[in-house]
Structures are given as C-alpha cells and as structure tokens.
mmCIF file of C-alpha atoms in Angstrom:
data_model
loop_
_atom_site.group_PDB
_atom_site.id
_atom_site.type_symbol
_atom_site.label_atom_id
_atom_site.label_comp_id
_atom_site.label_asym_id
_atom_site.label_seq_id
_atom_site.Cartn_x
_atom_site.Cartn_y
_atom_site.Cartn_z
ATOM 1 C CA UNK A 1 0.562 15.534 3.102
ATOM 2 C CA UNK A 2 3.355 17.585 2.731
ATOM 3 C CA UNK A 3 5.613 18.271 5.965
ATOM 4 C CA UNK A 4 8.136 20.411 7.167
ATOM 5 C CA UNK A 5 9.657 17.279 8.660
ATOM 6 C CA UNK A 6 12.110 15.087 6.378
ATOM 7 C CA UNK A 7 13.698 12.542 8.824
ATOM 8 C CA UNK A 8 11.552 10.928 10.954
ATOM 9 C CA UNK A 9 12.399 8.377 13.612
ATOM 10 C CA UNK A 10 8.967 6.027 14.779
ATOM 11 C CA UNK A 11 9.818 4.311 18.230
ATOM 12 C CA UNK A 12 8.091 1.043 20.124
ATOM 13 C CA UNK A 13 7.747 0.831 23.680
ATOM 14 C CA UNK A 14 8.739 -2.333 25.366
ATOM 15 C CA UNK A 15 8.039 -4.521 27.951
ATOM 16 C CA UNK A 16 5.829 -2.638 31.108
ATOM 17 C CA UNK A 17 3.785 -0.540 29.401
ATOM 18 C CA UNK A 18 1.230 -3.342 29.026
ATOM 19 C CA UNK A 19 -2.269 -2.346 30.393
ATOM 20 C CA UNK A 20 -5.658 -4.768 29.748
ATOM 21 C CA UNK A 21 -7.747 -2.976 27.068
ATOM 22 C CA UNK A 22 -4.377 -1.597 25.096
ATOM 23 C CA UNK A 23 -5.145 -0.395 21.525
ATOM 24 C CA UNK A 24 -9.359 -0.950 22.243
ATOM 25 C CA UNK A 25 -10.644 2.219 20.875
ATOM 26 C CA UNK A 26 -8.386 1.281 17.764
ATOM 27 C CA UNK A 27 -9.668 -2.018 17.068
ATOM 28 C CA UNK A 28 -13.218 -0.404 17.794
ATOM 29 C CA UNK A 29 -13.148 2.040 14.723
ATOM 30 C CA UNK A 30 -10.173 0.376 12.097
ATOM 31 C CA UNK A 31 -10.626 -2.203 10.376
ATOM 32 C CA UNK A 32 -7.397 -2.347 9.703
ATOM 33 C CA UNK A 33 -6.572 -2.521 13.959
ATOM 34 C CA UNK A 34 -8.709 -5.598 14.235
ATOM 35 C CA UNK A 35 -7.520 -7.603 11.721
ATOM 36 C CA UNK A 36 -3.812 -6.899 13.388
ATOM 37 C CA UNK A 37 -5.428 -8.522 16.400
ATOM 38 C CA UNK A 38 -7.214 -11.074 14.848
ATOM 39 C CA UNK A 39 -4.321 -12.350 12.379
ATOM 40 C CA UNK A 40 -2.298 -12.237 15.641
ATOM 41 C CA UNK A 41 -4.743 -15.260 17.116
ATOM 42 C CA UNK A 42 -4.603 -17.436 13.550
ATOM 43 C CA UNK A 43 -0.358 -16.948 13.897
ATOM 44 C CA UNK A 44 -0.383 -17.839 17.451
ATOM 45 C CA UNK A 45 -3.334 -19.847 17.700
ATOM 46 C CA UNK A 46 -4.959 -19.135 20.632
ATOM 47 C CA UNK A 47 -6.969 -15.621 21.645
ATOM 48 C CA UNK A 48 -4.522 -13.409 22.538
ATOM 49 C CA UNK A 49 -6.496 -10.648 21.450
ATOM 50 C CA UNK A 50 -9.053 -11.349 24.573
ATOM 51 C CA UNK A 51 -6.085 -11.342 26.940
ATOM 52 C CA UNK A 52 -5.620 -7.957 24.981
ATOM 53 C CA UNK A 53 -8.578 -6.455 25.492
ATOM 54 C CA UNK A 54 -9.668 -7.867 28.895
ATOM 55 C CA UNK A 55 -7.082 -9.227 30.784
ATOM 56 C CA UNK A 56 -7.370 -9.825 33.827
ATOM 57 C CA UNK A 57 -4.058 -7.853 34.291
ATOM 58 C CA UNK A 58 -2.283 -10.686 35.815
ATOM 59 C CA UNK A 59 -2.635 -12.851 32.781
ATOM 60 C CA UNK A 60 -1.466 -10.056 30.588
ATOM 61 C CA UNK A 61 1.659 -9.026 32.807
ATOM 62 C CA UNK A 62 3.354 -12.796 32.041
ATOM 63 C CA UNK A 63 5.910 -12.418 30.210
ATOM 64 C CA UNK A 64 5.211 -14.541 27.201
ATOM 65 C CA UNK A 65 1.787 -12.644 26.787
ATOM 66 C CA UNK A 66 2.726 -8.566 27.627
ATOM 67 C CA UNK A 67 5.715 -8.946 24.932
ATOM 68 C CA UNK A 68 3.355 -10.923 22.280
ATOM 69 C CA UNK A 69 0.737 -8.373 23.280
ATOM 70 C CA UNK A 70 2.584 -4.806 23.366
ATOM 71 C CA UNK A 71 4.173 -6.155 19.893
ATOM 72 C CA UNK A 72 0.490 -6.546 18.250
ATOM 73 C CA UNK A 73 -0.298 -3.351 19.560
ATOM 74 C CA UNK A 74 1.968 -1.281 18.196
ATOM 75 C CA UNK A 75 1.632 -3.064 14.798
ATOM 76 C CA UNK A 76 -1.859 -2.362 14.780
ATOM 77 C CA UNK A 77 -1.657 1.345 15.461
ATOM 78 C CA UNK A 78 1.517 1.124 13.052
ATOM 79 C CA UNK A 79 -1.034 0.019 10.501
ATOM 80 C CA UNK A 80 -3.894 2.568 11.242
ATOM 81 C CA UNK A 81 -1.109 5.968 10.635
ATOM 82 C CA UNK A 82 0.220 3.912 8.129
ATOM 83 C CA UNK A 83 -3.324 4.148 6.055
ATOM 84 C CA UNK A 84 -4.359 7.580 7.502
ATOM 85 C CA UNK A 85 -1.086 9.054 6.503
ATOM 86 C CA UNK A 86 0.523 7.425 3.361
ATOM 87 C CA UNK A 87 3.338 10.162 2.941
ATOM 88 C CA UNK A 88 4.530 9.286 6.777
ATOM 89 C CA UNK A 89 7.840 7.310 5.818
ATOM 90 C CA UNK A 90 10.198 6.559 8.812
ATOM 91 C CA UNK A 91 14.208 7.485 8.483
ATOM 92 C CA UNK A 92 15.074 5.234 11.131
ATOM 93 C CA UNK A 93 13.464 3.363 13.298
ATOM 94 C CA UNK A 94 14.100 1.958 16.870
ATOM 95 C CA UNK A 95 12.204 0.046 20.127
ATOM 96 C CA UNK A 96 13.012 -0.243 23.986
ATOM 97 C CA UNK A 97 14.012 -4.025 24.566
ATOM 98 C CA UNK A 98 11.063 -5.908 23.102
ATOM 99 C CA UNK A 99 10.272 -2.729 20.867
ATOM 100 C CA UNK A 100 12.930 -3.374 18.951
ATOM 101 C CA UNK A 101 11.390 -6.558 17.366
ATOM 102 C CA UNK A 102 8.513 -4.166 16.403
ATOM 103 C CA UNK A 103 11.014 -1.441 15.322
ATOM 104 C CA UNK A 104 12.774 -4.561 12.639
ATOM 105 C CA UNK A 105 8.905 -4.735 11.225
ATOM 106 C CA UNK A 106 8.441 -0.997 10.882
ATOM 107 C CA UNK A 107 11.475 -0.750 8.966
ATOM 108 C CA UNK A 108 10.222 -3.918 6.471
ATOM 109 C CA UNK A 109 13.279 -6.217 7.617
ATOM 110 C CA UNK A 110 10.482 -8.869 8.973
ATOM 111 C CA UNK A 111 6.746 -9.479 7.988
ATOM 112 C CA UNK A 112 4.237 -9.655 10.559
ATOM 113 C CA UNK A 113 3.694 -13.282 10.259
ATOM 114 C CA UNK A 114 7.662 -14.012 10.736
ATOM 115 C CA UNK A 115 7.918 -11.368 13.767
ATOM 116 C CA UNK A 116 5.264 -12.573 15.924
ATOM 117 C CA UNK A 117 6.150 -16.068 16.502
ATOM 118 C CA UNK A 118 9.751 -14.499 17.537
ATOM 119 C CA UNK A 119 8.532 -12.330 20.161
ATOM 120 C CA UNK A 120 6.220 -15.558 21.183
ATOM 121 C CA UNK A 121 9.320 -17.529 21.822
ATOM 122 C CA UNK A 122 10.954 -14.932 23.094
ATOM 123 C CA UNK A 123 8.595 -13.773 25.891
ATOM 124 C CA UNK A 124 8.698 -18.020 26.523
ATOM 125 C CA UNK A 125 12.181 -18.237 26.875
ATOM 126 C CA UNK A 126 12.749 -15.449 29.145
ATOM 127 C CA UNK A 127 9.860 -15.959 30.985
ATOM 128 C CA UNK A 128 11.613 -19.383 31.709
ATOM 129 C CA UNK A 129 15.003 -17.855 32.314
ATOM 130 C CA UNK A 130 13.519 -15.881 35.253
ATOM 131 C CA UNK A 131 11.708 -18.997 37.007
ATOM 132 C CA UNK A 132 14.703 -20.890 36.602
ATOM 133 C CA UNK A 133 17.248 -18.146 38.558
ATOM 134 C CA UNK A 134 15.758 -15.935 40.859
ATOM 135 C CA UNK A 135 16.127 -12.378 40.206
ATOM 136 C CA UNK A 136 15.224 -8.546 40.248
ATOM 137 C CA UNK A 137 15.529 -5.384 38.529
ATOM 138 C CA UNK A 138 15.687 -1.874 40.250
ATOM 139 C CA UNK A 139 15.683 2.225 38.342
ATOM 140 C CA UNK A 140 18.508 4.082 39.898
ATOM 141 C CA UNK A 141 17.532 7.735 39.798
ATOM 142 C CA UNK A 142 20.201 11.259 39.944
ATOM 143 C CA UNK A 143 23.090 8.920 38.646
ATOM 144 C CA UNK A 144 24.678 9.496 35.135
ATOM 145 C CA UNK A 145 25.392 6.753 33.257
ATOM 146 C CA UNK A 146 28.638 6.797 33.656
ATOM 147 C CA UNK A 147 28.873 6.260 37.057
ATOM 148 C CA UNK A 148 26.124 3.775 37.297
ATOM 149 C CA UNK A 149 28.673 2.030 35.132
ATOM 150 C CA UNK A 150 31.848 2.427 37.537
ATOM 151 C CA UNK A 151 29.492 1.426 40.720
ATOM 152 C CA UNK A 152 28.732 -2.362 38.912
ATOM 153 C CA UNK A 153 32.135 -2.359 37.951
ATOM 154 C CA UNK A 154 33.425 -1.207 41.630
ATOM 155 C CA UNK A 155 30.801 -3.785 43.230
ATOM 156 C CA UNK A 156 32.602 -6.472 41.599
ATOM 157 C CA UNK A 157 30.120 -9.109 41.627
ATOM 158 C CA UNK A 158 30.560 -9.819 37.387
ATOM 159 C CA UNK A 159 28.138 -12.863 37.749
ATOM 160 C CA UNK A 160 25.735 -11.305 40.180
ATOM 161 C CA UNK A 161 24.910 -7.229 38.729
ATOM 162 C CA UNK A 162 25.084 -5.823 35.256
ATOM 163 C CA UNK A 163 23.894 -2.076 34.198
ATOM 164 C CA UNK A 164 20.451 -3.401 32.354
ATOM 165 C CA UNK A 165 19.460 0.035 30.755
ATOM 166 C CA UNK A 166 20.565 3.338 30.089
ATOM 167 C CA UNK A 167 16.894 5.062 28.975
ATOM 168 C CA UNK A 168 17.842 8.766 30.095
ATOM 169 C CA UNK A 169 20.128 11.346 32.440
ATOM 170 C CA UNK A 170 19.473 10.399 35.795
ATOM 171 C CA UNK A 171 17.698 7.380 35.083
ATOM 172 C CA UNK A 172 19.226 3.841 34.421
ATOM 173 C CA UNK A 173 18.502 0.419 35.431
ATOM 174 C CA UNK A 174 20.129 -2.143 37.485
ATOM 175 C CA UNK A 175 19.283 -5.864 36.987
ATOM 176 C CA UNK A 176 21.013 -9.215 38.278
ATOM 177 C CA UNK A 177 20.307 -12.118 41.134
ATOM 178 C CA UNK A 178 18.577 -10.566 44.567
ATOM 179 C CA UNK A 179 21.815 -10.224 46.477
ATOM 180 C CA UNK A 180 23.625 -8.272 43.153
ATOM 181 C CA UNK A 181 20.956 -5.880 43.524
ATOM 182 C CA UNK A 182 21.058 -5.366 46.954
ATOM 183 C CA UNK A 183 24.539 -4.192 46.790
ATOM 184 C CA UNK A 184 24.090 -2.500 43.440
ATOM 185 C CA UNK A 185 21.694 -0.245 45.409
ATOM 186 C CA UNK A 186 23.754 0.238 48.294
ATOM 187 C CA UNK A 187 26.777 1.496 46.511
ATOM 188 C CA UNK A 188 24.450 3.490 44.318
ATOM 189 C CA UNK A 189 23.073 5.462 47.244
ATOM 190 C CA UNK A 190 26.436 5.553 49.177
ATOM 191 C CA UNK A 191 27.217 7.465 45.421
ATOM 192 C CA UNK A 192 24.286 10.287 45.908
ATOM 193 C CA UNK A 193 21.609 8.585 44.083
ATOM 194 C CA UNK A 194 18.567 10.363 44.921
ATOM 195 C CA UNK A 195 16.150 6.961 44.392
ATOM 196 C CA UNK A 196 16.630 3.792 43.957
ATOM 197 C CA UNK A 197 13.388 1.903 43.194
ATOM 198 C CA UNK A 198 12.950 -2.085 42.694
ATOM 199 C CA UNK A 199 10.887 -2.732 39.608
ATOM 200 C CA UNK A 200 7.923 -4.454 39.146
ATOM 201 C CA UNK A 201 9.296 -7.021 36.672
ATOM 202 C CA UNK A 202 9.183 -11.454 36.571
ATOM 203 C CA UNK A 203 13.642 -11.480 36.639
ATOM 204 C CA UNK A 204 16.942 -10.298 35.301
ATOM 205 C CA UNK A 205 15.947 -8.791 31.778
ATOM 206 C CA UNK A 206 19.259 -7.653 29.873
ATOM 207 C CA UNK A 207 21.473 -9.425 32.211
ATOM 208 C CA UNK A 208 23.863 -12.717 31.804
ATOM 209 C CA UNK A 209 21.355 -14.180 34.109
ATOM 210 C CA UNK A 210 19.080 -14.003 30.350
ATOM 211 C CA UNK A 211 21.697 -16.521 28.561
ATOM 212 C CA UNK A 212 19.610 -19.270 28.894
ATOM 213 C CA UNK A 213 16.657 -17.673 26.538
ATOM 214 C CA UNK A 214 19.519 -15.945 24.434
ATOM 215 C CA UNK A 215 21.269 -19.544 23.737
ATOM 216 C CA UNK A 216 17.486 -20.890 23.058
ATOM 217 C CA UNK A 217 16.507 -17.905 21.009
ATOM 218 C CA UNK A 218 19.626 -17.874 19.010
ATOM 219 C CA UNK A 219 18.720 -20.433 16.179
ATOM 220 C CA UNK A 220 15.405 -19.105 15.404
ATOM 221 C CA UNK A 221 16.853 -15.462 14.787
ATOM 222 C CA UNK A 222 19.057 -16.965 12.489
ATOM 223 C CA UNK A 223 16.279 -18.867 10.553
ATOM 224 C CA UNK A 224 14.076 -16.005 10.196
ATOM 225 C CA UNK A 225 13.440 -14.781 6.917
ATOM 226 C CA UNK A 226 15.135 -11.378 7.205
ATOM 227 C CA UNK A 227 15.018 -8.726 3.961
ATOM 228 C CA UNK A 228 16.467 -6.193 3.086
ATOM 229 C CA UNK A 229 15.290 -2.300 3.340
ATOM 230 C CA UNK A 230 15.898 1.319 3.006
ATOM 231 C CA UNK A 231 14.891 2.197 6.620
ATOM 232 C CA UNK A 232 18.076 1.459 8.977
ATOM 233 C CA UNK A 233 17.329 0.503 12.427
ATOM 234 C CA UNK A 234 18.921 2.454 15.230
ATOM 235 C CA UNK A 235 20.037 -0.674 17.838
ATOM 236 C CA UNK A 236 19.903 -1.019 21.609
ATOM 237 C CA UNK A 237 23.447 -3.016 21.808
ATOM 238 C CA UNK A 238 25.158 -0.531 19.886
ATOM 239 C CA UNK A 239 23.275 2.594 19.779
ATOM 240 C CA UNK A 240 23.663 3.307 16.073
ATOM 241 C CA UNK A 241 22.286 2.672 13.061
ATOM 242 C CA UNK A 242 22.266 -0.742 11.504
ATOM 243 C CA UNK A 243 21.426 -1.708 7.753
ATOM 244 C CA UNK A 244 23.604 -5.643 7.481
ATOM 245 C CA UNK A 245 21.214 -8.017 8.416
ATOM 246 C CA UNK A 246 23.739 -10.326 9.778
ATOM 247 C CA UNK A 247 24.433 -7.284 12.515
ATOM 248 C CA UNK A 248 20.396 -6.441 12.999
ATOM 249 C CA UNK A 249 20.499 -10.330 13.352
ATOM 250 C CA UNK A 250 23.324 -10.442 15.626
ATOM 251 C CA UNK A 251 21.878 -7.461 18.217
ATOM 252 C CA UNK A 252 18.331 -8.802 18.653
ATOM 253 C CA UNK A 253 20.320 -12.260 19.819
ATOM 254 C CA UNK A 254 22.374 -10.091 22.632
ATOM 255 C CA UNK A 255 20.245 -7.958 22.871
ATOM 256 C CA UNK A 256 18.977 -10.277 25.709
ATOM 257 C CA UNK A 257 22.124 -10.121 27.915
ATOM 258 C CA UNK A 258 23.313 -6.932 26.500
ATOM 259 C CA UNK A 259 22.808 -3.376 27.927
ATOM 260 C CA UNK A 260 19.665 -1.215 26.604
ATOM 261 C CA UNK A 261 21.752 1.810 25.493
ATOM 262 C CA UNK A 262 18.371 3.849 24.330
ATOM 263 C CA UNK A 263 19.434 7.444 25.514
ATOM 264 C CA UNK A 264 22.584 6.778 23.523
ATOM 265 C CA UNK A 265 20.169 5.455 20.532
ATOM 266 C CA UNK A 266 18.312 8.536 20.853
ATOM 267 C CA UNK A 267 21.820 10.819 20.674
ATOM 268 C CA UNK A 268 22.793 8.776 17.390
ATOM 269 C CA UNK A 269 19.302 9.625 15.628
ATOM 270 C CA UNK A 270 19.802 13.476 16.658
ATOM 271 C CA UNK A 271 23.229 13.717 15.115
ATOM 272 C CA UNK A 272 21.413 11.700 11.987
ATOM 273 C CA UNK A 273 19.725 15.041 11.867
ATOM 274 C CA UNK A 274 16.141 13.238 12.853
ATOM 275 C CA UNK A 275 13.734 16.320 13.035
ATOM 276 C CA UNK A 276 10.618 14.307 14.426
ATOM 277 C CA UNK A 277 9.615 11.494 16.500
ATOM 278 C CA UNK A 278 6.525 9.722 16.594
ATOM 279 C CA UNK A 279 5.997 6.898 19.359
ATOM 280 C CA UNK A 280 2.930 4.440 18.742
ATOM 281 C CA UNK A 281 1.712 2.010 21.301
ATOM 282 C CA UNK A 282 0.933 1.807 24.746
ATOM 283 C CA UNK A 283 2.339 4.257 27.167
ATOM 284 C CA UNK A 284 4.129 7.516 26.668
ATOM 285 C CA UNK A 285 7.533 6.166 28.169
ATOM 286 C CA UNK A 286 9.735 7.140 25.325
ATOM 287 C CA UNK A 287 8.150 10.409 24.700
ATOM 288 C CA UNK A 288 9.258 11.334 28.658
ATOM 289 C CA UNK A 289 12.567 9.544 27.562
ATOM 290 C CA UNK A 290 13.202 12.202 24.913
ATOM 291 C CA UNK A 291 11.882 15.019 26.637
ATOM 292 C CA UNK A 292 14.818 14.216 29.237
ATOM 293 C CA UNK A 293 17.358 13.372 26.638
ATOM 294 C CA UNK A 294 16.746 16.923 25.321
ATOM 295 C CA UNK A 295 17.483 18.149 21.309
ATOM 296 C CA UNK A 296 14.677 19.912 19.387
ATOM 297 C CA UNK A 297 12.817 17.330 17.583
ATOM 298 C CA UNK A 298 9.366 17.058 18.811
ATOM 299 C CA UNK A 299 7.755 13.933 19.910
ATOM 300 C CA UNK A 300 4.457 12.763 19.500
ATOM 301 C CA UNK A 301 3.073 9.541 21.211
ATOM 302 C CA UNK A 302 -0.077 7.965 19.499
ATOM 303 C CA UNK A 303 -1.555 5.550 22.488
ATOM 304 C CA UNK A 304 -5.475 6.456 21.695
ATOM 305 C CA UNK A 305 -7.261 7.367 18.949
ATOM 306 C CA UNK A 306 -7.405 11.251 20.178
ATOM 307 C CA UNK A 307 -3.829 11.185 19.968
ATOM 308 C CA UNK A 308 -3.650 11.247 16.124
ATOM 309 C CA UNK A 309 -5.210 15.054 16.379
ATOM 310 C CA UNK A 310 -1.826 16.086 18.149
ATOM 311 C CA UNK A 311 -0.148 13.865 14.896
ATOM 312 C CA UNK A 312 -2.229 15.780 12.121
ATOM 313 C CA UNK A 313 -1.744 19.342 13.866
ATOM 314 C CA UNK A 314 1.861 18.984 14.287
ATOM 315 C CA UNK A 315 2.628 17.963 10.615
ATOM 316 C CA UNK A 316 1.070 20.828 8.956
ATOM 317 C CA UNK A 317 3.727 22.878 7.662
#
C-alpha cells in the first residue's frame, strides 16, 4: 500500500467510552481479535473477555474492568489493521488518560503481556482512590483553557479543585472533592460558561485526590520492562513528544494527578507535520476532539469492522 500520507499519528480512547459488546464483530471474523481477548483472560486470569462482550454494563463501567477492557480493545483492533495493512507504520503515537498505556504498546515501548497487568493495577488502584475520598468530575463547556485555568486558580481551594483535562476549545474538565466542584462550577458560569455538566464517572480522575493510586502505582511503572523504539509517544503531562524511557516512565506515574493536556498533544503532532490520524477502539471521542481542535489532517476512527472501508478509501493515493 502506498499512501500519500507519511506521518501518521494512531490515538486510544480512554476511560468512558466503554460499551458491553465493544470490539464483537472483530473478535467474530479475526482470528487475530480473539486471541487479543483470549490471551487477555490467561494474563489476567479470569474472563474478562465475557465482561467484554456481555456485560451487564454495570460490571463493565468499574473502574478496574472498563480500563482493562477499553485497553484489550484497542489492542485487538490495533492487531487486525496491523495484519490488514502491513505498510501502516505510526509517527507518533498518543491515548486520552488510560489510552496512553495503549498508545506506549502501539509504539513497541511495552509488550502486551507487560501492559495489561499495568492497566489491571491501575484501574484497582484508582478505583480504590475514589471509594476512599469522595469525589466528582464535571465538562465545562464555552470556556478556553486558559481561563478554566485562572477560575481553579481564582477559587483557591488547591486541595479541593484541579483543571482534570484540556481535550478541546470550549471543552475542559473539572475534577476534585464534591464541594471543589461545586464552586468550580459556580465561578465557571459566573465566567460565561455556556454548560457545565457533572460527569458520569466513580471519583477525582487526574486530580491530587488520585495520589493514593499514583504512590501505589509508582513501583510497578518502574519495574516494567520498558524498550526502546523508533515511534515517540506524544504525552498527556507534557503535550510533546517523548522518546527517554525514564520520561515516558515518569508521565504515565503523574499522569494520574497531572492534567490531560490532549488538545495541546494534538497541537504538538500538527506542528510535527502529522498528515493523518487514525483512532481505533471504542467510541469516536478523539475523532470529534480533532475535528474541534481544527488543522487539515484527516481523521479516521475504526470502532466496527465497516469502519476499515472509510480506512482503505482514504489511503489510496
């Protein structure tokens, strides 16, 4: 296959996109799909795959099981485009929170087999932070970014509201305790916001309120058998491109307390001179993401198997 496109960027949804039946009609007609899934049940041993593929949704939406199970999605439909299109070679690659673990694997910086049982214990971990404090998460819409960052700053409540994500203009996301983001939303609306909506979400994701699973999560990162690659990862805590391991090992740590700066991400890829993007997994959140951002690089999102006809027309030259 040879394509007008020379720098390609592949992004991985994260956490919220989860749906029961995610990645079916893949593991239906590739091999290669359900061995993903199956492999993922001998790493973790137990059937994730079933919680996959059938829920019920409420199983799925825990924390410890929607990361695990976006994460094996997304390798599996990795895999399948992988096989279908051999020449397809990512410049970069990059993920939204939890994608960014699946991002690391794209890029060949962690197998499979090492990756897995770090999103596992990372899913745990948080999904203990946010039993043991109570708290929320809410999208403030028709703000920039910058002043979503004065308001937590003029709030004042350092231990109570932190600016969680930054995913587009007009759209970023507020997490701390309950009474952080009640006044977070307040002074956002007494700004002009035009929305501010509370998210459906277990706690404080990307907030200090997440230390607890960052502390825990800390010595495993560091024991993971990390390698080396071409492919440089574009990072959420930074927004640019990373190649040291020690940094790539550094960001997924803080990345749990740390700011999601993915419509900055997206502006550091453009000015790499990426030409295409190609989202696989559930959802078509980033896709939207971009199309806000702006730039001229298409995107295209592969979520079903009808979805690679859109990837085949759009890399003829």
């Amino acid at each position: 296959m040879d394509s007008k496109y020379k720098k390609i960027a592949f992004l991985f949804p994260g956490q919220g996109a989860q749906y029961p039946g995610m990645g079916k009609d893949f593991v239906e007609n590739f091999p290669v799909a359900k061995m993903t899934f199956e492999e993922a049940d001998d790493i973790l041993g137990r059937k994730l795959s079933a919680i996959i593929l059938n829920g019920p949704e409420n199983a799925l939406t825990e924390t410890r099981n929607s990361q695990t199970g976006i994460y094996v999605v997304s390798i599996a439909i990795l895999r399948v485009i992988c096989q279908l299109f051999p020449d397809l070679k990512p410049y970069v690659c990059a993920g939204l929170s939890l994608g960014e673990y699946t991002a690391t694997t794209a890029a060949g910086k962690i197998s499979f087999l090492d990756g897995l049982p770090l999103v596992q214990r990372r899913g745990q971990f948080m999904n203990d932070a946010c039993e043991a404090a109570q708290g929320a998460m809410a999208v403030i819409v028709g703000l920039d970014s910058e002043a979503v960052e004065s308001l937590v700053k003029e709030v004042n409540l350092p231990n109570d509201l932190w600016a969680a994500n930054f995913n587009c203009p007009g759209q970023t996301v507020i997490s701390g305790t309950l009474r952080g983001i009640q006044a977070g939303s307040e002074a956002a609306k007494a700004k002009g916001a035009k929305r501010v909506l509370p998210l459906a979400v277990h706690g404080a994701f990307h907030s200090g309120l997440m230390q607890p699973a960052e502390s825990r999560l800390a010595e495993y990162v560091q024991q993971a058998p990390f390698k080396e690659s071409p492919v440089s990862l574009v990072m959420n805590v930074t927004a640019t491109a990373v190649q040291d391991l020690a940094h790539i090992r550094h960001n997924l740590i803080k990345q749990l307390t740390s700011s999601v700066r993915w419509e900055q991400g997206v502006r550091h890829m453009q000015s790499l001179d990426v030409d295409f993007f190609l989202e696989m997994g559930c959802g078509k959140t980033l896709a939207g993401f971009n199309k806000r951002i702006g730039g001229h690089a298409p995107t295209v999102s592969i979520e079903k198997i009808e979805d690679i006809k859109n990837l085949e027309n759009v890399m003829k030259v």
